[in-house]
Amino acid sequence: MTTLGAIYLPQHPPEELRDVARAADRAGLDELWLWEDCFLNGGVSASAAALAFTERLRVGIGIMPVPFRNVAATAMEVATLSRMFGDRVLPGIGHGVQEWMAQVGARAASPLTLLREHATALRALLHGEEVTVSGRYVQLDAVRLDWPPPSPPALYVAAGGPKTLALAGQVGDATVLAGGTSPAEVAAARDLIAAPGPHELVVFVPALPGDSAHRLIAWQEKYKHSFTGLSGSPTEIAEGVASFAAAGATKVILQPLPEDDPAEYCRWVAEEVRPLVG
C-alpha cells in the first residue's frame, strides 16, 4: 500500500504547528513531513514538538542539511527522538541548498563526499557502534553514543542528481525526491538508486483541491520544475498518486502552497484522498 502524507511548510510560524499536527493526527494522516528551509523552522525542534503533540502520527524531517551539523550532534538528536518516539521518527539528511550553505559559511567543496562521510558515520553511530574516522569532512575519535536507539531508524537521504541518487542507494534506507519531480523522473531515479535491498522512495508532490491548476502553473514557473503537480477532485488526486506509485514511489507526500490552510490541507489528504489510494 502506498503511504500518503502531507507537508507542513515552514512558511507558517512555528507556533501554528501544534494545532496542525493534532489535526493531522485526529484525521488519521499517515505522515507529516517538515522542512528545514533556511532561515525558517528548525527541523529537529519542530519534529520533536510535532511528535510530542501527537499519539500516532509519523513525522519526517525533510531534510537536515549535513553542512550545518557535526555528525555526532546529528546522531545524538536522532537517537534521542527515536528512543522517545520509536518508529514515528523519520530522519532525513541531504546536501542542503548550496546558496544557503554559502550564506552561513558551510558550503562544502565536495557536497557528495561530505554526504557520504556523514551518512556512513551516522548510520554506524545509530547502530551503537564505536566510530573512528578521519575523512575529508568527518573526523571522529572513538565516538559511541551512550543512548543509541534500541531499533535504529531508517535513514532518508534527499537526492536529485544521478551521483547523489546512486549514493542514496548505497548509504540510505530511503531516498527523498523534491517537489516538481514527475512520475517519469521517479522511475528514472529508481533505476539510478539501485539499492541492494528494500528501499523506500519518497516523493513530494504539489497537489491542490479543485480548480487550482493556475496556482500550480505559477508555482512551477517560479521554481522552474518539470512537473506542474496535481489538482482536481479527490478521485483525480488519487489517480495522480497512483501514477507515482506505478513509477516506483512507495511514499507520496502531498505539498500545499504557503497560502493554504495547513490543518485543513492535512484533513483533506487524510479524509478525502487517502481512502481512494491503494
Short mmCIF file of C-alpha atoms in Angstrom, two decimals, residues 19 35 44 47 52 66 79 101 115 119 129 147 156 159 220-221 235 265 268 272 275:
data_model
loop_
_atom_site.label_atom_id
_atom_site.label_comp_id
_atom_site.label_asym_id
_atom_site.label_seq_id
_atom_site.Cartn_x
_atom_site.Cartn_y
_atom_site.Cartn_z
CA ASP A 19 -2.79 22.65 16.03
CA TRP A 35 11.13 21.15 6.01
CA VAL A 44 14.73 18.73 14.77
CA SER A 47 9.68 17.43 14.66
CA ALA A 52 5.08 15.25 21.43
CA VAL A 66 24.59 17.97 6.65
CA ALA A 79 18.83 8.83 18.79
CA MET A 101 25.06 26.83 2.88
CA LEU A 115 27.16 13.45 2.41
CA ALA A 119 25.67 9.28 6.28
CA GLU A 129 28.97 1.25 17.00
CA TRP A 147 21.95 6.13 24.39
CA TYR A 156 16.25 9.04 4.50
CA ALA A 159 18.77 13.27 -3.76
CA GLN A 220 6.11 25.65 -11.50
CA GLU A 221 7.20 28.74 -13.41
CA THR A 235 -10.52 10.91 -7.22
CA TYR A 265 -4.98 20.52 4.00
CA TRP A 268 -8.33 16.84 3.13
CA GLU A 272 -10.82 12.65 1.28
CA PRO A 275 -9.46 6.35 1.23
#
